[in-house]
Amino acid sequence: MTTKRALITGITGQDGSYLAEFLLEQGYEVIGMIRRSSTVNFERIEHIQERLILVSGDLMDQVSLINLIDEYRPGEVYNLAAQSFVPASWGQPVFTGEVTALGVTRLLDAVRLVDPDIRFYQASSSEMFGKVREVPQNELTPFYPRSPYGVAKVYGHWITVNYRESYNLYACSGICFNHESPRRGLEFSTRKIARAAAQIKHGRAQELRLGTLDSQRDWGYAPDYVRGMWLMLQQDSPDDYVLATGRTHTVQRFVELAFEAVGLNWQDYVVQDPRLIRPADVDLLVGDSSKARTRLGWEATTSFETLVGIMVAAELATA
């Protein structure tokens, strides 16, 4: 029996590390693309690093992508690499476009040129909906991005659709709503909140500064979502799917639960800082994943309350 082989870009990130674990459990040979840098962080994949094939490549350099795919010939490619921090996209809009938008084109074209039978997954984002046109959002909801990151993701999404329809590639986009875990980057609000609650509990911090508390998000648990990504590439034909819990919560509710988990009153420690408010924010995101549930048999299995508890417990153990 031939071993399945998958290439993951962004393997050192939250989703990349969980997807690598999942694929290894399914018996895959996993190739992880990493950008050559003196600051590459292998922390999230350290426990499985010996089971991975890590190779250099860059979404800014199409030749490296062509060479990588030609050498390793993966059957599946998961494009999870991006400049993925929304606030940073305001400070680095051109770089965000080069990686998060044009990088998708470079990788798709490498697949097309080397082996058009490869199955391709693009990590789309609920940030594409931005100033939402309808509630909840599904695969047919019009996009209205509210950040350079969201705009770049819209490009990546539509170029994936375009290559699927123009070149008959098996190319899917997963429109993933917010999904978190203890492996979330420290700059993200959910990890920032969980970490601050633990540090304040241990007496190592005195306050938590946040921007808008009223924004509402559809938050799920990252390991649930990588399973959905894999399921998309196991179908008879390619399509795009929303992955979401269908439930929405405010940032304030996340804060309340995190501080409750450590026995503290959040109002004693949280300070709203106008400097942390984005130039244009997204107020309400909540996804309709009925298509994924019906066609893929996928649904989020971890509740919001459990997710917050998992993240705070992880921070308490290391704070």
PDB file of C-alpha atoms in Angstrom:
ATOM      1  CA  MET A   1       0.000   0.000   0.000  1.00  0.00           C
ATOM      2  CA  THR A   2       1.401   3.394  -1.011  1.00  0.00           C
ATOM      3  CA  THR A   3       1.883   5.830   1.853  1.00  0.00           C
ATOM      4  CA  LYS A   4       0.031   9.098   1.379  1.00  0.00           C
ATOM      5  CA  ARG A   5       2.243  12.154   1.326  1.00  0.00           C
ATOM      6  CA  ALA A   6       1.181  15.689   2.237  1.00  0.00           C
ATOM      7  CA  LEU A   7       2.938  19.046   2.120  1.00  0.00           C
ATOM      8  CA  ILE A   8       2.018  21.638   4.745  1.00  0.00           C
ATOM      9  CA  THR A   9       3.084  25.261   4.420  1.00  0.00           C
ATOM     10  CA  GLY A  10       3.006  27.085   7.749  1.00  0.00           C
ATOM     11  CA  ILE A  11       3.718  23.847   9.611  1.00  0.00           C
ATOM     12  CA  THR A  12       5.248  25.678  12.588  1.00  0.00           C
ATOM     13  CA  GLY A  13       2.017  27.598  13.217  1.00  0.00           C
ATOM     14  CA  GLN A  14      -0.973  26.603  15.309  1.00  0.00           C
ATOM     15  CA  ASP A  15      -2.970  24.947  12.528  1.00  0.00           C
ATOM     16  CA  GLY A  16       0.091  23.502  10.825  1.00  0.00           C
ATOM     17  CA  SER A  17       1.211  21.712  13.974  1.00  0.00           C
ATOM     18  CA  TYR A  18      -2.211  20.229  14.702  1.00  0.00           C
ATOM     19  CA  LEU A  19      -2.687  19.210  11.066  1.00  0.00           C
ATOM     20  CA  ALA A  20       0.737  17.543  11.048  1.00  0.00           C
ATOM     21  CA  GLU A  21      -0.225  15.545  14.150  1.00  0.00           C
ATOM     22  CA  PHE A  22      -3.531  14.546  12.591  1.00  0.00           C
ATOM     23  CA  LEU A  23      -2.009  13.450   9.286  1.00  0.00           C
ATOM     24  CA  LEU A  24       0.686  11.420  11.030  1.00  0.00           C
ATOM     25  CA  GLU A  25      -2.087   9.629  12.927  1.00  0.00           C
ATOM     26  CA  GLN A  26      -3.717   8.847   9.562  1.00  0.00           C
ATOM     27  CA  GLY A  27      -0.478   7.248   8.359  1.00  0.00           C
ATOM     28  CA  TYR A  28       0.724  10.074   6.113  1.00  0.00           C
ATOM     29  CA  GLU A  29       4.282  11.042   5.358  1.00  0.00           C
ATOM     30  CA  VAL A  30       4.319  14.753   6.216  1.00  0.00           C
ATOM     31  CA  ILE A  31       6.555  17.338   4.577  1.00  0.00           C
ATOM     32  CA  GLY A  32       6.659  20.712   6.265  1.00  0.00           C
ATOM     33  CA  MET A  33       7.755  23.818   4.392  1.00  0.00           C
ATOM     34  CA  ILE A  34       9.655  26.311   6.491  1.00  0.00           C
ATOM     35  CA  ARG A  35      11.038  29.677   5.495  1.00  0.00           C
ATOM     36  CA  ARG A  36      14.781  29.907   5.960  1.00  0.00           C
ATOM     37  CA  SER A  37      15.245  32.259   8.877  1.00  0.00           C
ATOM     38  CA  SER A  38      17.434  32.654  11.929  1.00  0.00           C
ATOM     39  CA  THR A  39      14.286  32.907  14.081  1.00  0.00           C
ATOM     40  CA  VAL A  40      12.269  29.856  13.014  1.00  0.00           C
ATOM     41  CA  ASN A  41      10.355  28.577  16.049  1.00  0.00           C
ATOM     42  CA  PHE A  42       9.881  24.806  16.190  1.00  0.00           C
ATOM     43  CA  GLU A  43       8.191  24.823  19.604  1.00  0.00           C
ATOM     44  CA  ARG A  44       4.779  23.699  18.334  1.00  0.00           C
ATOM     45  CA  ILE A  45       6.169  20.718  16.399  1.00  0.00           C
ATOM     46  CA  GLU A  46       9.102  19.820  18.644  1.00  0.00           C
ATOM     47  CA  HIS A  47       7.352  16.687  19.941  1.00  0.00           C
ATOM     48  CA  ILE A  48       6.858  15.314  16.397  1.00  0.00           C
ATOM     49  CA  GLN A  49       9.811  16.906  14.615  1.00  0.00           C
ATOM     50  CA  GLU A  50      11.681  13.634  14.147  1.00  0.00           C
ATOM     51  CA  ARG A  51       8.679  12.210  12.273  1.00  0.00           C
ATOM     52  CA  LEU A  52       8.493  15.109   9.819  1.00  0.00           C
ATOM     53  CA  ILE A  53      10.441  16.016   6.701  1.00  0.00           C
ATOM     54  CA  LEU A  54      11.206  19.732   7.003  1.00  0.00           C
ATOM     55  CA  VAL A  55      12.311  21.545   3.867  1.00  0.00           C
ATOM     56  CA  SER A  56      13.032  25.140   2.913  1.00  0.00           C
ATOM     57  CA  GLY A  57      10.655  27.096   0.733  1.00  0.00           C
ATOM     58  CA  ASP A  58       9.069  30.523   0.559  1.00  0.00           C
ATOM     59  CA  LEU A  59       5.708  31.747  -0.721  1.00  0.00           C
ATOM     60  CA  MET A  60       7.575  34.802  -2.031  1.00  0.00           C
ATOM     61  CA  ASP A  61       9.762  32.614  -4.258  1.00  0.00           C
ATOM     62  CA  GLN A  62       7.960  30.520  -6.850  1.00  0.00           C
ATOM     63  CA  VAL A  63      11.084  28.656  -7.972  1.00  0.00           C
ATOM     64  CA  SER A  64      11.506  27.236  -4.472  1.00  0.00           C
ATOM     65  CA  LEU A  65       7.876  26.059  -4.526  1.00  0.00           C
ATOM     66  CA  ILE A  66       8.229  24.394  -7.919  1.00  0.00           C
ATOM     67  CA  ASN A  67      11.438  22.649  -6.868  1.00  0.00           C
ATOM     68  CA  LEU A  68       9.939  21.482  -3.575  1.00  0.00           C
ATOM     69  CA  ILE A  69       6.808  20.008  -5.145  1.00  0.00           C
ATOM     70  CA  ASP A  70       8.810  18.436  -7.970  1.00  0.00           C
ATOM     71  CA  GLU A  71      11.203  16.753  -5.532  1.00  0.00           C
ATOM     72  CA  TYR A  72       8.689  15.435  -2.995  1.00  0.00           C
ATOM     73  CA  ARG A  73       5.587  14.928  -5.175  1.00  0.00           C
ATOM     74  CA  PRO A  74       2.952  15.226  -2.448  1.00  0.00           C
ATOM     75  CA  GLY A  75      -0.555  13.991  -3.130  1.00  0.00           C
ATOM     76  CA  GLU A  76      -2.029  16.779  -1.002  1.00  0.00           C
ATOM     77  CA  VAL A  77      -0.903  20.356  -0.363  1.00  0.00           C
ATOM     78  CA  TYR A  78      -2.251  22.369   2.564  1.00  0.00           C
ATOM     79  CA  ASN A  79      -1.476  26.072   2.294  1.00  0.00           C
ATOM     80  CA  LEU A  80      -1.616  27.344   5.865  1.00  0.00           C
ATOM     81  CA  ALA A  81       1.241  29.852   5.600  1.00  0.00           C
ATOM     82  CA  ALA A  82       0.365  33.541   5.751  1.00  0.00           C
ATOM     83  CA  GLN A  83       0.989  36.819   7.485  1.00  0.00           C
ATOM     84  CA  SER A  84      -1.935  35.918   9.689  1.00  0.00           C
ATOM     85  CA  PHE A  85      -2.099  38.582  12.394  1.00  0.00           C
ATOM     86  CA  VAL A  86      -4.825  41.070  11.452  1.00  0.00           C
ATOM     87  CA  PRO A  87      -3.454  44.136  13.334  1.00  0.00           C
ATOM     88  CA  ALA A  88      -0.009  43.609  11.776  1.00  0.00           C
ATOM     89  CA  SER A  89      -1.562  43.790   8.321  1.00  0.00           C
ATOM     90  CA  TRP A  90      -2.210  47.502   8.860  1.00  0.00           C
ATOM     91  CA  GLY A  91       1.486  48.085   9.516  1.00  0.00           C
ATOM     92  CA  GLN A  92       2.648  45.733   6.743  1.00  0.00           C
ATOM     93  CA  PRO A  93      -0.070  45.859   4.075  1.00  0.00           C
ATOM     94  CA  VAL A  94       2.224  45.220   1.094  1.00  0.00           C
ATOM     95  CA  PHE A  95       4.030  42.312   2.755  1.00  0.00           C
ATOM     96  CA  THR A  96       0.654  40.864   3.784  1.00  0.00           C
ATOM     97  CA  GLY A  97      -0.501  41.044   0.164  1.00  0.00           C
ATOM     98  CA  GLU A  98       2.693  39.446  -1.152  1.00  0.00           C
ATOM     99  CA  VAL A  99       2.467  36.444   1.187  1.00  0.00           C
ATOM    100  CA  THR A 100      -1.200  36.002   2.028  1.00  0.00           C
ATOM    101  CA  ALA A 101      -2.536  36.852  -1.457  1.00  0.00           C
ATOM    102  CA  LEU A 102       0.092  36.404  -4.176  1.00  0.00           C
ATOM    103  CA  GLY A 103       1.723  33.547  -2.293  1.00  0.00           C
ATOM    104  CA  VAL A 104      -1.399  31.489  -2.975  1.00  0.00           C
ATOM    105  CA  THR A 105      -1.055  32.110  -6.713  1.00  0.00           C
ATOM    106  CA  ARG A 106       2.585  31.084  -6.700  1.00  0.00           C
ATOM    107  CA  LEU A 107       1.785  27.832  -4.911  1.00  0.00           C
ATOM    108  CA  LEU A 108      -1.233  27.034  -7.094  1.00  0.00           C
ATOM    109  CA  ASP A 109       0.795  27.682 -10.197  1.00  0.00           C
ATOM    110  CA  ALA A 110       3.566  25.426  -8.920  1.00  0.00           C
ATOM    111  CA  VAL A 111       0.972  22.663  -8.456  1.00  0.00           C
ATOM    112  CA  ARG A 112      -0.418  23.295 -11.939  1.00  0.00           C
ATOM    113  CA  LEU A 113       3.020  23.172 -13.558  1.00  0.00           C
ATOM    114  CA  VAL A 114       4.418  20.150 -11.710  1.00  0.00           C
ATOM    115  CA  ASP A 115       1.446  17.876 -11.052  1.00  0.00           C
ATOM    116  CA  PRO A 116      -2.141  19.083 -11.593  1.00  0.00           C
ATOM    117  CA  ASP A 117      -3.456  15.911  -9.924  1.00  0.00           C
ATOM    118  CA  ILE A 118      -2.314  17.194  -6.514  1.00  0.00           C
ATOM    119  CA  ARG A 119      -5.188  18.059  -4.183  1.00  0.00           C
ATOM    120  CA  PHE A 120      -4.877  21.594  -2.811  1.00  0.00           C
ATOM    121  CA  TYR A 121      -6.298  23.200   0.323  1.00  0.00           C
ATOM    122  CA  GLN A 122      -6.349  26.967   0.820  1.00  0.00           C
ATOM    123  CA  ALA A 123      -6.835  28.418   4.296  1.00  0.00           C
ATOM    124  CA  SER A 124      -9.500  31.058   3.780  1.00  0.00           C
ATOM    125  CA  SER A 125     -10.802  33.115   6.693  1.00  0.00           C
ATOM    126  CA  SER A 126     -13.989  34.490   8.193  1.00  0.00           C
ATOM    127  CA  GLU A 127     -12.219  37.878   8.156  1.00  0.00           C
ATOM    128  CA  MET A 128     -13.173  37.944   4.452  1.00  0.00           C
ATOM    129  CA  PHE A 129     -16.778  38.644   5.506  1.00  0.00           C
ATOM    130  CA  GLY A 130     -15.712  41.688   7.525  1.00  0.00           C
ATOM    131  CA  LYS A 131     -18.625  44.128   7.542  1.00  0.00           C
ATOM    132  CA  VAL A 132     -21.077  41.293   7.239  1.00  0.00           C
ATOM    133  CA  ARG A 133     -23.853  41.369   4.660  1.00  0.00           C
ATOM    134  CA  GLU A 134     -25.936  38.711   6.440  1.00  0.00           C
ATOM    135  CA  VAL A 135     -26.016  36.715   9.668  1.00  0.00           C
ATOM    136  CA  PRO A 136     -24.956  33.926   9.871  1.00  0.00           C
ATOM    137  CA  GLN A 137     -22.370  33.760   7.096  1.00  0.00           C
ATOM    138  CA  ASN A 138     -22.198  30.828   4.686  1.00  0.00           C
ATOM    139  CA  GLU A 139     -20.352  29.952   1.475  1.00  0.00           C
ATOM    140  CA  LEU A 140     -22.558  32.297  -0.589  1.00  0.00           C
ATOM    141  CA  THR A 141     -22.369  35.346   1.695  1.00  0.00           C
ATOM    142  CA  PRO A 142     -20.719  38.316  -0.097  1.00  0.00           C
ATOM    143  CA  PHE A 143     -17.308  39.345   1.175  1.00  0.00           C
ATOM    144  CA  TYR A 144     -16.625  42.801   2.651  1.00  0.00           C
ATOM    145  CA  PRO A 145     -13.147  42.630   4.227  1.00  0.00           C
ATOM    146  CA  ARG A 146     -12.170  45.278   6.767  1.00  0.00           C
ATOM    147  CA  SER A 147      -8.391  44.900   6.932  1.00  0.00           C
ATOM    148  CA  PRO A 148      -5.466  44.364   4.555  1.00  0.00           C
ATOM    149  CA  TYR A 149      -5.369  40.790   5.881  1.00  0.00           C
ATOM    150  CA  GLY A 150      -9.027  40.236   5.005  1.00  0.00           C
ATOM    151  CA  VAL A 151      -8.517  41.730   1.542  1.00  0.00           C
ATOM    152  CA  ALA A 152      -5.513  39.457   0.939  1.00  0.00           C
ATOM    153  CA  LYS A 153      -7.501  36.412   2.043  1.00  0.00           C
ATOM    154  CA  VAL A 154     -10.291  37.311  -0.398  1.00  0.00           C
ATOM    155  CA  TYR A 155      -7.729  37.325  -3.214  1.00  0.00           C
ATOM    156  CA  GLY A 156      -6.354  33.961  -2.082  1.00  0.00           C
ATOM    157  CA  HIS A 157      -9.850  32.533  -1.929  1.00  0.00           C
ATOM    158  CA  TRP A 158     -10.912  33.664  -5.386  1.00  0.00           C
ATOM    159  CA  ILE A 159      -7.636  32.730  -7.090  1.00  0.00           C
ATOM    160  CA  THR A 160      -8.165  29.212  -5.697  1.00  0.00           C
ATOM    161  CA  VAL A 161     -11.668  29.122  -7.192  1.00  0.00           C
ATOM    162  CA  ASN A 162     -10.270  30.514 -10.454  1.00  0.00           C
ATOM    163  CA  TYR A 163      -7.559  27.831 -10.747  1.00  0.00           C
ATOM    164  CA  ARG A 164     -10.103  25.127  -9.936  1.00  0.00           C
ATOM    165  CA  GLU A 165     -12.447  26.308 -12.671  1.00  0.00           C
ATOM    166  CA  SER A 166      -9.800  27.299 -15.228  1.00  0.00           C
ATOM    167  CA  TYR A 167      -7.366  24.374 -14.896  1.00  0.00           C
ATOM    168  CA  ASN A 168      -9.626  21.690 -13.413  1.00  0.00           C
ATOM    169  CA  LEU A 169      -7.490  21.459 -10.282  1.00  0.00           C
ATOM    170  CA  TYR A 170      -8.779  19.753  -7.163  1.00  0.00           C
ATOM    171  CA  ALA A 171      -8.557  22.973  -5.137  1.00  0.00           C
ATOM    172  CA  CYS A 172     -10.648  23.724  -2.048  1.00  0.00           C
ATOM    173  CA  SER A 173     -10.926  26.674   0.308  1.00  0.00           C
ATOM    174  CA  GLY A 174     -11.880  26.221   3.932  1.00  0.00           C
ATOM    175  CA  ILE A 175     -13.503  29.402   5.230  1.00  0.00           C
ATOM    176  CA  CYS A 176     -12.505  28.910   8.836  1.00  0.00           C
ATOM    177  CA  PHE A 177     -13.970  31.012  11.583  1.00  0.00           C
ATOM    178  CA  ASN A 178     -11.842  31.832  14.624  1.00  0.00           C
ATOM    179  CA  HIS A 179     -10.268  28.725  16.086  1.00  0.00           C
ATOM    180  CA  GLU A 180      -7.989  28.818  19.086  1.00  0.00           C
ATOM    181  CA  SER A 181      -5.818  26.620  21.279  1.00  0.00           C
ATOM    182  CA  PRO A 182      -2.891  26.829  23.710  1.00  0.00           C
ATOM    183  CA  ARG A 183      -0.689  26.988  20.578  1.00  0.00           C
ATOM    184  CA  ARG A 184      -2.208  30.270  19.424  1.00  0.00           C
ATOM    185  CA  GLY A 185       0.392  33.020  18.932  1.00  0.00           C
ATOM    186  CA  LEU A 186       0.986  35.279  21.912  1.00  0.00           C
ATOM    187  CA  GLU A 187      -0.113  38.315  19.912  1.00  0.00           C
ATOM    188  CA  PHE A 188      -3.679  37.009  19.456  1.00  0.00           C
ATOM    189  CA  SER A 189      -6.332  38.296  21.843  1.00  0.00           C
ATOM    190  CA  THR A 190      -7.505  34.889  23.086  1.00  0.00           C
ATOM    191  CA  ARG A 191      -4.006  33.740  24.028  1.00  0.00           C
ATOM    192  CA  LYS A 192      -3.256  37.183  25.454  1.00  0.00           C
ATOM    193  CA  ILE A 193      -6.342  36.959  27.679  1.00  0.00           C
ATOM    194  CA  ALA A 194      -5.692  33.392  28.858  1.00  0.00           C
ATOM    195  CA  ARG A 195      -2.043  34.161  29.570  1.00  0.00           C
ATOM    196  CA  ALA A 196      -2.816  37.370  31.446  1.00  0.00           C
ATOM    197  CA  ALA A 197      -5.409  35.654  33.651  1.00  0.00           C
ATOM    198  CA  ALA A 198      -2.853  32.998  34.629  1.00  0.00           C
ATOM    199  CA  GLN A 199      -0.053  35.496  35.207  1.00  0.00           C
ATOM    200  CA  ILE A 200      -2.258  37.772  37.320  1.00  0.00           C
ATOM    201  CA  LYS A 201      -3.360  34.747  39.352  1.00  0.00           C
ATOM    202  CA  HIS A 202       0.305  33.897  39.984  1.00  0.00           C
ATOM    203  CA  GLY A 203       1.118  37.519  40.856  1.00  0.00           C
ATOM    204  CA  ARG A 204       3.308  38.045  37.793  1.00  0.00           C
ATOM    205  CA  ALA A 205       1.134  40.727  36.185  1.00  0.00           C
ATOM    206  CA  GLN A 206      -1.229  43.412  37.463  1.00  0.00           C
ATOM    207  CA  GLU A 207      -3.465  44.258  34.517  1.00  0.00           C
ATOM    208  CA  LEU A 208      -4.618  43.275  31.041  1.00  0.00           C
ATOM    209  CA  ARG A 209      -4.946  45.964  28.363  1.00  0.00           C
ATOM    210  CA  LEU A 210      -7.417  45.285  25.545  1.00  0.00           C
ATOM    211  CA  GLY A 211      -9.102  47.194  22.735  1.00  0.00           C
ATOM    212  CA  THR A 212     -12.748  46.577  21.844  1.00  0.00           C
ATOM    213  CA  LEU A 213     -14.625  44.235  24.190  1.00  0.00           C
ATOM    214  CA  ASP A 214     -17.888  44.245  22.242  1.00  0.00           C
ATOM    215  CA  SER A 215     -16.679  42.464  19.079  1.00  0.00           C
ATOM    216  CA  GLN A 216     -18.385  39.117  18.620  1.00  0.00           C
ATOM    217  CA  ARG A 217     -16.676  36.038  17.230  1.00  0.00           C
ATOM    218  CA  ASP A 218     -17.458  32.423  16.457  1.00  0.00           C
ATOM    219  CA  TRP A 219     -14.694  30.670  18.400  1.00  0.00           C
ATOM    220  CA  GLY A 220     -13.830  26.987  18.044  1.00  0.00           C
ATOM    221  CA  TYR A 221     -10.986  24.619  18.957  1.00  0.00           C
ATOM    222  CA  ALA A 222      -8.188  24.288  16.385  1.00  0.00           C
ATOM    223  CA  PRO A 223      -7.859  20.453  16.400  1.00  0.00           C
ATOM    224  CA  ASP A 224     -11.513  20.206  15.327  1.00  0.00           C
ATOM    225  CA  TYR A 225     -10.828  22.460  12.353  1.00  0.00           C
ATOM    226  CA  VAL A 226      -7.795  20.674  10.924  1.00  0.00           C
ATOM    227  CA  ARG A 227      -9.904  17.521  10.680  1.00  0.00           C
ATOM    228  CA  GLY A 228     -12.306  19.514   8.510  1.00  0.00           C
ATOM    229  CA  MET A 229      -9.448  20.648   6.272  1.00  0.00           C
ATOM    230  CA  TRP A 230      -8.443  17.037   5.681  1.00  0.00           C
ATOM    231  CA  LEU A 231     -12.023  15.945   4.998  1.00  0.00           C
ATOM    232  CA  MET A 232     -12.314  18.521   2.206  1.00  0.00           C
ATOM    233  CA  LEU A 233      -9.532  16.809   0.274  1.00  0.00           C
ATOM    234  CA  GLN A 234     -11.061  13.330   0.675  1.00  0.00           C
ATOM    235  CA  GLN A 235     -14.235  14.046  -1.316  1.00  0.00           C
ATOM    236  CA  ASP A 236     -14.999  13.017  -4.906  1.00  0.00           C
ATOM    237  CA  SER A 237     -15.019  16.628  -6.106  1.00  0.00           C
ATOM    238  CA  PRO A 238     -13.541  19.880  -4.779  1.00  0.00           C
ATOM    239  CA  ASP A 239     -15.620  22.598  -3.172  1.00  0.00           C
ATOM    240  CA  ASP A 240     -15.448  25.374  -0.581  1.00  0.00           C
ATOM    241  CA  TYR A 241     -16.765  25.000   2.957  1.00  0.00           C
ATOM    242  CA  VAL A 242     -17.395  27.158   6.010  1.00  0.00           C
ATOM    243  CA  LEU A 243     -16.040  25.646   9.234  1.00  0.00           C
ATOM    244  CA  ALA A 244     -17.613  27.218  12.326  1.00  0.00           C
ATOM    245  CA  THR A 245     -19.424  26.446  15.579  1.00  0.00           C
ATOM    246  CA  GLY A 246     -22.497  28.542  14.732  1.00  0.00           C
ATOM    247  CA  ARG A 247     -22.321  30.244  18.134  1.00  0.00           C
ATOM    248  CA  THR A 248     -21.037  33.734  18.814  1.00  0.00           C
ATOM    249  CA  HIS A 249     -19.500  35.312  21.910  1.00  0.00           C
ATOM    250  CA  THR A 250     -18.071  38.724  22.766  1.00  0.00           C
ATOM    251  CA  VAL A 251     -14.469  39.358  23.670  1.00  0.00           C
ATOM    252  CA  GLN A 252     -15.788  40.385  27.073  1.00  0.00           C
ATOM    253  CA  ARG A 253     -17.357  36.950  27.573  1.00  0.00           C
ATOM    254  CA  PHE A 254     -14.025  35.305  26.787  1.00  0.00           C
ATOM    255  CA  VAL A 255     -12.429  37.560  29.393  1.00  0.00           C
ATOM    256  CA  GLU A 256     -15.106  36.760  31.981  1.00  0.00           C
ATOM    257  CA  LEU A 257     -14.678  33.001  31.583  1.00  0.00           C
ATOM    258  CA  ALA A 258     -10.877  33.192  31.636  1.00  0.00           C
ATOM    259  CA  PHE A 259     -10.819  35.141  34.887  1.00  0.00           C
ATOM    260  CA  GLU A 260     -13.563  32.978  36.408  1.00  0.00           C
ATOM    261  CA  ALA A 261     -11.341  29.971  35.698  1.00  0.00           C
ATOM    262  CA  VAL A 262      -8.672  31.421  37.999  1.00  0.00           C
ATOM    263  CA  GLY A 263     -11.118  32.734  40.605  1.00  0.00           C
ATOM    264  CA  LEU A 264     -10.743  36.447  39.837  1.00  0.00           C
ATOM    265  CA  ASN A 265     -13.094  39.289  38.882  1.00  0.00           C
ATOM    266  CA  TRP A 266     -12.039  40.498  35.432  1.00  0.00           C
ATOM    267  CA  GLN A 267     -13.247  44.053  36.096  1.00  0.00           C
ATOM    268  CA  ASP A 268     -10.511  44.491  38.691  1.00  0.00           C
ATOM    269  CA  TYR A 269      -7.757  43.917  36.137  1.00  0.00           C
ATOM    270  CA  VAL A 270      -8.895  44.706  32.586  1.00  0.00           C
ATOM    271  CA  VAL A 271      -8.211  48.142  31.109  1.00  0.00           C
ATOM    272  CA  GLN A 272      -9.587  49.239  27.735  1.00  0.00           C
ATOM    273  CA  ASP A 273      -6.831  50.899  25.712  1.00  0.00           C
ATOM    274  CA  PRO A 274      -7.938  53.036  22.717  1.00  0.00           C
ATOM    275  CA  ARG A 275      -4.527  52.481  21.115  1.00  0.00           C
ATOM    276  CA  LEU A 276      -5.400  48.803  20.633  1.00  0.00           C
ATOM    277  CA  ILE A 277      -8.565  49.481  18.623  1.00  0.00           C
ATOM    278  CA  ARG A 278      -8.172  48.716  14.894  1.00  0.00           C
ATOM    279  CA  PRO A 279      -8.715  51.437  12.248  1.00  0.00           C
ATOM    280  CA  ALA A 280     -11.675  49.389  10.949  1.00  0.00           C
ATOM    281  CA  ASP A 281     -12.922  46.503  13.033  1.00  0.00           C
ATOM    282  CA  VAL A 282     -15.205  43.554  12.421  1.00  0.00           C
ATOM    283  CA  ASP A 283     -18.183  43.610  14.765  1.00  0.00           C
ATOM    284  CA  LEU A 284     -19.980  40.287  14.305  1.00  0.00           C
ATOM    285  CA  LEU A 285     -18.862  36.988  12.810  1.00  0.00           C
ATOM    286  CA  VAL A 286     -20.879  33.782  13.143  1.00  0.00           C
ATOM    287  CA  GLY A 287     -20.692  30.944  10.651  1.00  0.00           C
ATOM    288  CA  ASP A 288     -23.196  28.544   9.143  1.00  0.00           C
ATOM    289  CA  SER A 289     -21.365  25.243   8.634  1.00  0.00           C
ATOM    290  CA  SER A 290     -24.410  23.215   7.590  1.00  0.00           C
ATOM    291  CA  LYS A 291     -22.825  22.407   4.217  1.00  0.00           C
ATOM    292  CA  ALA A 292     -19.753  20.913   5.921  1.00  0.00           C
ATOM    293  CA  ARG A 293     -21.976  19.026   8.321  1.00  0.00           C
ATOM    294  CA  THR A 294     -24.102  17.581   5.514  1.00  0.00           C
ATOM    295  CA  ARG A 295     -21.418  16.800   2.929  1.00  0.00           C
ATOM    296  CA  LEU A 296     -18.309  16.191   5.034  1.00  0.00           C
ATOM    297  CA  GLY A 297     -19.875  14.869   8.206  1.00  0.00           C
ATOM    298  CA  TRP A 298     -17.958  17.560  10.083  1.00  0.00           C
ATOM    299  CA  GLU A 299     -18.937  19.614  13.080  1.00  0.00           C
ATOM    300  CA  ALA A 300     -17.157  21.379  15.906  1.00  0.00           C
ATOM    301  CA  THR A 301     -17.138  19.123  18.967  1.00  0.00           C
ATOM    302  CA  THR A 302     -15.525  21.392  21.583  1.00  0.00           C
ATOM    303  CA  SER A 303     -17.676  23.992  23.343  1.00  0.00           C
ATOM    304  CA  PHE A 304     -16.625  27.605  23.816  1.00  0.00           C
ATOM    305  CA  GLU A 305     -16.519  27.174  27.593  1.00  0.00           C
ATOM    306  CA  THR A 306     -14.310  24.085  27.277  1.00  0.00           C
ATOM    307  CA  LEU A 307     -12.002  25.901  24.865  1.00  0.00           C
ATOM    308  CA  VAL A 308     -11.441  28.783  27.289  1.00  0.00           C
ATOM    309  CA  GLY A 309     -10.796  26.301  30.081  1.00  0.00           C
ATOM    310  CA  ILE A 310      -8.224  24.407  27.995  1.00  0.00           C
ATOM    311  CA  MET A 311      -6.359  27.599  27.169  1.00  0.00           C
ATOM    312  CA  VAL A 312      -6.308  28.935  30.739  1.00  0.00           C
ATOM    313  CA  ALA A 313      -5.256  25.567  32.172  1.00  0.00           C
ATOM    314  CA  ALA A 314      -2.319  25.425  29.745  1.00  0.00           C
ATOM    315  CA  GLU A 315      -1.217  28.920  30.787  1.00  0.00           C
ATOM    316  CA  LEU A 316      -1.539  28.135  34.506  1.00  0.00           C
ATOM    317  CA  ALA A 317       0.734  25.138  33.995  1.00  0.00           C
ATOM    318  CA  THR A 318       3.498  27.268  32.464  1.00  0.00           C
ATOM    319  CA  ALA A 319       3.024  30.736  34.025  1.00  0.00           C
TER     320      ALA A 319
END
